GROMACS .gro file of C-alpha atoms in nm:
model
  235
    1UNK     CA    1   5.759   0.082   1.436
    2UNK     CA    2   5.770   0.208   1.817
    3UNK     CA    3   5.383   0.205   1.788
    4UNK     CA    4   5.382  -0.140   1.692
    5UNK     CA    5   5.635  -0.247   1.935
    6UNK     CA    6   5.425  -0.052   2.231
    7UNK     CA    7   5.098  -0.250   2.128
    8UNK     CA    8   5.307  -0.586   2.105
    9UNK     CA    9   5.435  -0.527   2.460
   10UNK     CA   10   5.122  -0.432   2.605
   11UNK     CA   11   4.938  -0.731   2.466
   12UNK     CA   12   5.238  -0.956   2.601
   13UNK     CA   13   5.179  -0.782   2.944
   14UNK     CA   14   4.794  -0.830   2.940
   15UNK     CA   15   4.856  -1.193   2.865
   16UNK     CA   16   5.082  -1.242   3.138
   17UNK     CA   17   4.839  -1.103   3.362
   18UNK     CA   18   4.579  -1.297   3.251
   19UNK     CA   19   4.773  -1.630   3.281
   20UNK     CA   20   4.860  -1.534   3.653
   21UNK     CA   21   4.484  -1.492   3.752
   22UNK     CA   22   4.383  -1.814   3.568
   23UNK     CA   23   4.670  -1.977   3.755
   24UNK     CA   24   4.510  -1.841   4.092
   25UNK     CA   25   4.186  -1.993   4.002
   26UNK     CA   26   4.342  -2.338   3.915
   27UNK     CA   27   4.547  -2.326   4.239
   28UNK     CA   28   4.224  -2.260   4.437
   29UNK     CA   29   4.072  -2.582   4.248
   30UNK     CA   30   4.391  -2.771   4.335
   31UNK     CA   31   4.398  -2.677   4.684
   32UNK     CA   32   4.006  -2.739   4.721
   33UNK     CA   33   4.080  -3.103   4.594
   34UNK     CA   34   4.336  -3.153   4.840
   35UNK     CA   35   4.124  -3.046   5.134
   36UNK     CA   36   3.852  -3.287   5.032
   37UNK     CA   37   4.088  -3.559   5.010
   38UNK     CA   38   4.249  -3.502   5.343
   39UNK     CA   39   3.936  -3.418   5.533
   40UNK     CA   40   3.749  -3.746   5.408
   41UNK     CA   41   4.040  -3.965   5.447
   42UNK     CA   42   3.967  -4.082   5.824
   43UNK     CA   43   3.606  -4.169   5.803
   44UNK     CA   44   3.576  -4.129   6.182
   45UNK     CA   45   3.680  -3.763   6.141
   46UNK     CA   46   3.511  -3.673   5.854
   47UNK     CA   47   3.170  -3.534   5.705
   48UNK     CA   48   2.934  -3.846   5.751
   49UNK     CA   49   2.899  -4.074   5.431
   50UNK     CA   50   2.495  -4.063   5.458
   51UNK     CA   51   2.509  -3.664   5.457
   52UNK     CA   52   2.735  -3.653   5.188
   53UNK     CA   53   2.538  -3.875   4.984
   54UNK     CA   54   2.226  -3.657   5.016
   55UNK     CA   55   2.432  -3.323   4.924
   56UNK     CA   56   2.342  -3.155   4.598
   57UNK     CA   57   2.669  -2.912   4.610
   58UNK     CA   58   2.988  -2.890   4.795
   59UNK     CA   59   3.168  -2.568   4.846
   60UNK     CA   60   3.543  -2.554   4.943
   61UNK     CA   61   3.697  -2.238   5.092
   62UNK     CA   62   4.091  -2.293   5.088
   63UNK     CA   63   4.275  -2.092   5.371
   64UNK     CA   64   4.442  -1.799   5.256
   65UNK     CA   65   4.660  -1.643   5.562
   66UNK     CA   66   4.636  -1.305   5.378
   67UNK     CA   67   4.270  -1.251   5.423
   68UNK     CA   68   4.243  -1.122   5.774
   69UNK     CA   69   3.885  -1.105   5.905
   70UNK     CA   70   3.777  -0.741   5.968
   71UNK     CA   71   3.417  -0.581   5.983
   72UNK     CA   72   3.284  -0.633   5.675
   73UNK     CA   73   3.589  -0.776   5.533
   74UNK     CA   74   3.662  -1.077   5.319
   75UNK     CA   75   3.818  -1.396   5.462
   76UNK     CA   76   3.814  -1.632   5.171
   77UNK     CA   77   3.759  -1.732   4.805
   78UNK     CA   78   3.624  -2.032   4.719
   79UNK     CA   79   3.440  -2.284   4.475
   80UNK     CA   80   3.092  -2.450   4.452
   81UNK     CA   81   3.043  -2.769   4.282
   82UNK     CA   82   2.708  -2.916   4.225
   83UNK     CA   83   2.617  -3.270   4.083
   84UNK     CA   84   2.476  -3.243   3.750
   85UNK     CA   85   2.091  -3.229   3.741
   86UNK     CA   86   2.116  -3.226   4.141
   87UNK     CA   87   2.194  -3.618   4.130
   88UNK     CA   88   2.437  -3.681   3.851
   89UNK     CA   89   2.806  -3.661   3.835
   90UNK     CA   90   3.002  -3.359   4.000
   91UNK     CA   91   3.003  -3.075   3.742
   92UNK     CA   92   3.199  -2.741   3.668
   93UNK     CA   93   3.288  -2.519   3.979
   94UNK     CA   94   3.152  -2.160   4.035
   95UNK     CA   95   3.366  -1.938   4.213
   96UNK     CA   96   3.283  -1.721   4.517
   97UNK     CA   97   3.390  -1.503   4.784
   98UNK     CA   98   3.314  -1.506   5.168
   99UNK     CA   99   3.303  -1.218   5.400
  100UNK     CA  100   3.119  -1.113   5.706
  101UNK     CA  101   3.044  -1.286   6.034
  102UNK     CA  102   3.141  -1.229   6.370
  103UNK     CA  103   3.377  -1.479   6.402
  104UNK     CA  104   3.774  -1.522   6.327
  105UNK     CA  105   3.897  -1.794   6.080
  106UNK     CA  106   4.269  -1.719   6.220
  107UNK     CA  107   4.330  -1.927   6.488
  108UNK     CA  108   4.639  -1.836   6.653
  109UNK     CA  109   4.798  -1.752   6.303
  110UNK     CA  110   4.695  -2.068   6.159
  111UNK     CA  111   4.466  -2.048   5.854
  112UNK     CA  112   4.143  -2.249   5.857
  113UNK     CA  113   4.015  -2.438   5.573
  114UNK     CA  114   3.629  -2.459   5.503
  115UNK     CA  115   3.398  -2.727   5.352
  116UNK     CA  116   3.041  -2.683   5.348
  117UNK     CA  117   2.767  -2.909   5.203
  118UNK     CA  118   2.426  -2.796   5.040
  119UNK     CA  119   2.153  -3.050   5.135
  120UNK     CA  120   1.882  -2.947   4.920
  121UNK     CA  121   1.826  -2.806   4.561
  122UNK     CA  122   1.646  -2.514   4.750
  123UNK     CA  123   1.951  -2.433   4.934
  124UNK     CA  124   2.145  -2.460   4.611
  125UNK     CA  125   1.940  -2.201   4.434
  126UNK     CA  126   1.980  -1.944   4.723
  127UNK     CA  127   2.345  -1.962   4.679
  128UNK     CA  128   2.337  -1.853   4.320
  129UNK     CA  129   2.191  -1.535   4.406
  130UNK     CA  130   2.430  -1.229   4.372
  131UNK     CA  131   2.487  -1.220   4.759
  132UNK     CA  132   2.330  -1.438   5.009
  133UNK     CA  133   2.365  -1.438   5.391
  134UNK     CA  134   2.414  -1.763   5.579
  135UNK     CA  135   2.167  -1.811   5.856
  136UNK     CA  136   1.936  -1.545   5.729
  137UNK     CA  137   1.861  -1.608   5.376
  138UNK     CA  138   1.959  -1.983   5.368
  139UNK     CA  139   1.959  -2.199   5.685
  140UNK     CA  140   2.308  -2.293   5.803
  141UNK     CA  141   2.447  -2.520   6.083
  142UNK     CA  142   2.782  -2.669   6.203
  143UNK     CA  143   2.783  -3.025   6.060
  144UNK     CA  144   2.828  -3.343   6.273
  145UNK     CA  145   3.132  -3.542   6.246
  146UNK     CA  146   3.201  -3.927   6.175
  147UNK     CA  147   3.104  -4.241   5.966
  148UNK     CA  148   2.723  -4.159   6.032
  149UNK     CA  149   2.473  -3.902   6.099
  150UNK     CA  150   2.323  -4.076   6.379
  151UNK     CA  151   2.382  -3.822   6.647
  152UNK     CA  152   2.286  -3.509   6.454
  153UNK     CA  153   2.059  -3.265   6.614
  154UNK     CA  154   1.716  -3.132   6.454
  155UNK     CA  155   1.892  -2.825   6.369
  156UNK     CA  156   2.183  -2.996   6.165
  157UNK     CA  157   1.907  -3.232   6.015
  158UNK     CA  158   1.675  -2.958   5.877
  159UNK     CA  159   1.963  -2.717   5.756
  160UNK     CA  160   2.023  -2.620   5.398
  161UNK     CA  161   2.388  -2.600   5.450
  162UNK     CA  162   2.629  -2.786   5.692
  163UNK     CA  163   2.954  -2.663   5.742
  164UNK     CA  164   3.284  -2.785   5.861
  165UNK     CA  165   3.626  -2.644   5.934
  166UNK     CA  166   4.004  -2.778   5.958
  167UNK     CA  167   4.266  -2.613   6.143
  168UNK     CA  168   4.613  -2.716   6.275
  169UNK     CA  169   4.518  -3.079   6.151
  170UNK     CA  170   4.181  -3.097   6.360
  171UNK     CA  171   3.840  -3.127   6.153
  172UNK     CA  172   3.535  -3.004   6.309
  173UNK     CA  173   3.180  -2.871   6.260
  174UNK     CA  174   3.155  -2.464   6.246
  175UNK     CA  175   2.894  -2.253   6.196
  176UNK     CA  176   2.900  -2.008   5.898
  177UNK     CA  177   2.584  -1.811   6.046
  178UNK     CA  178   2.638  -1.422   5.932
  179UNK     CA  179   2.881  -1.506   5.674
  180UNK     CA  180   2.791  -1.331   5.332
  181UNK     CA  181   2.857  -1.541   5.004
  182UNK     CA  182   2.895  -1.337   4.691
  183UNK     CA  183   2.940  -1.445   4.328
  184UNK     CA  184   3.313  -1.395   4.200
  185UNK     CA  185   3.195  -1.329   3.851
  186UNK     CA  186   3.565  -1.198   3.760
  187UNK     CA  187   3.705  -1.542   3.849
  188UNK     CA  188   3.439  -1.731   3.665
  189UNK     CA  189   3.499  -1.541   3.351
  190UNK     CA  190   3.899  -1.600   3.389
  191UNK     CA  191   3.841  -1.968   3.437
  192UNK     CA  192   3.587  -2.027   3.152
  193UNK     CA  193   3.727  -1.754   2.919
  194UNK     CA  194   3.378  -1.575   2.888
  195UNK     CA  195   3.109  -1.446   3.098
  196UNK     CA  196   2.894  -1.683   3.235
  197UNK     CA  197   2.643  -1.669   3.504
  198UNK     CA  198   2.680  -1.920   3.830
  199UNK     CA  199   2.326  -2.028   3.751
  200UNK     CA  200   2.437  -2.151   3.389
  201UNK     CA  201   2.757  -2.321   3.541
  202UNK     CA  202   2.562  -2.518   3.825
  203UNK     CA  203   2.209  -2.587   3.692
  204UNK     CA  204   2.250  -2.664   3.344
  205UNK     CA  205   2.453  -2.919   3.140
  206UNK     CA  206   2.603  -2.619   2.901
  207UNK     CA  207   2.924  -2.577   3.074
  208UNK     CA  208   3.194  -2.815   3.059
  209UNK     CA  209   3.419  -2.898   3.346
  210UNK     CA  210   3.737  -2.702   3.285
  211UNK     CA  211   4.063  -2.906   3.304
  212UNK     CA  212   4.183  -2.699   3.632
  213UNK     CA  213   3.847  -2.860   3.811
  214UNK     CA  214   3.914  -3.209   3.735
  215UNK     CA  215   4.099  -3.313   4.032
  216UNK     CA  216   3.824  -3.162   4.258
  217UNK     CA  217   3.572  -3.329   4.084
  218UNK     CA  218   3.770  -3.648   4.115
  219UNK     CA  219   3.801  -3.635   4.460
  220UNK     CA  220   3.400  -3.561   4.515
  221UNK     CA  221   3.345  -3.864   4.296
  222UNK     CA  222   3.566  -4.079   4.503
  223UNK     CA  223   3.386  -4.029   4.810
  224UNK     CA  224   3.033  -3.969   4.684
  225UNK     CA  225   2.984  -4.099   4.312
  226UNK     CA  226   2.598  -4.104   4.358
  227UNK     CA  227   2.333  -3.900   4.549
  228UNK     CA  228   2.198  -3.566   4.566
  229UNK     CA  229   1.823  -3.498   4.461
  230UNK     CA  230   1.696  -3.363   4.144
  231UNK     CA  231   1.697  -3.020   4.051
  232UNK     CA  232   1.345  -2.873   3.987
  233UNK     CA  233   1.254  -2.656   3.652
  234UNK     CA  234   1.300  -2.348   3.901
  235UNK     CA  235   1.676  -2.409   3.951
   0.00000   0.00000   0.00000
């Protein structure tokens, strides 16, 4: 009887721990949805609409003050969402971590939210590798801000990834060059209840959008219901 009670207590504790971890992913996705809405609310200070419509994927890294940037340290965890097939509806998210870089994301004690847009299928394909260094493995640049991308530089127009930050209520382009993005397989397994590869999540239609990601997809659909470019078979 005592052994049975011990097993039941262990199962209860494990289930509780899993629920807490799952809640972390859900909270991260909810924060990502709020960030997209807040960043896009004022067109003059948002991601240019024409660039957002060209994007095949959007990544969001909600601020986490507990992540102090150090040498090789992690400064955030985020979610990457792609359009189904590259040009369809927004699909399920794949979770990732970001670290490295020679810049600080804690400005005066204030945490910084990051949003980046992936401009073509080639860039999206690079982001599903186990580890990718932005600026080296995938071209990246600080994105232009405003209603239209008329003032964008050649570097911005040809970059595979354009990135933005929000700190203390200010929204601006920020370079993620040098940052290292890694797949968060554990977070994906908690979110989907099984081991699932980022490539399957983002490039196939076999993975359903989890309930926790519906607000993020709705926010993206609100500001960019159509656009992107078709993924190739290689994707």
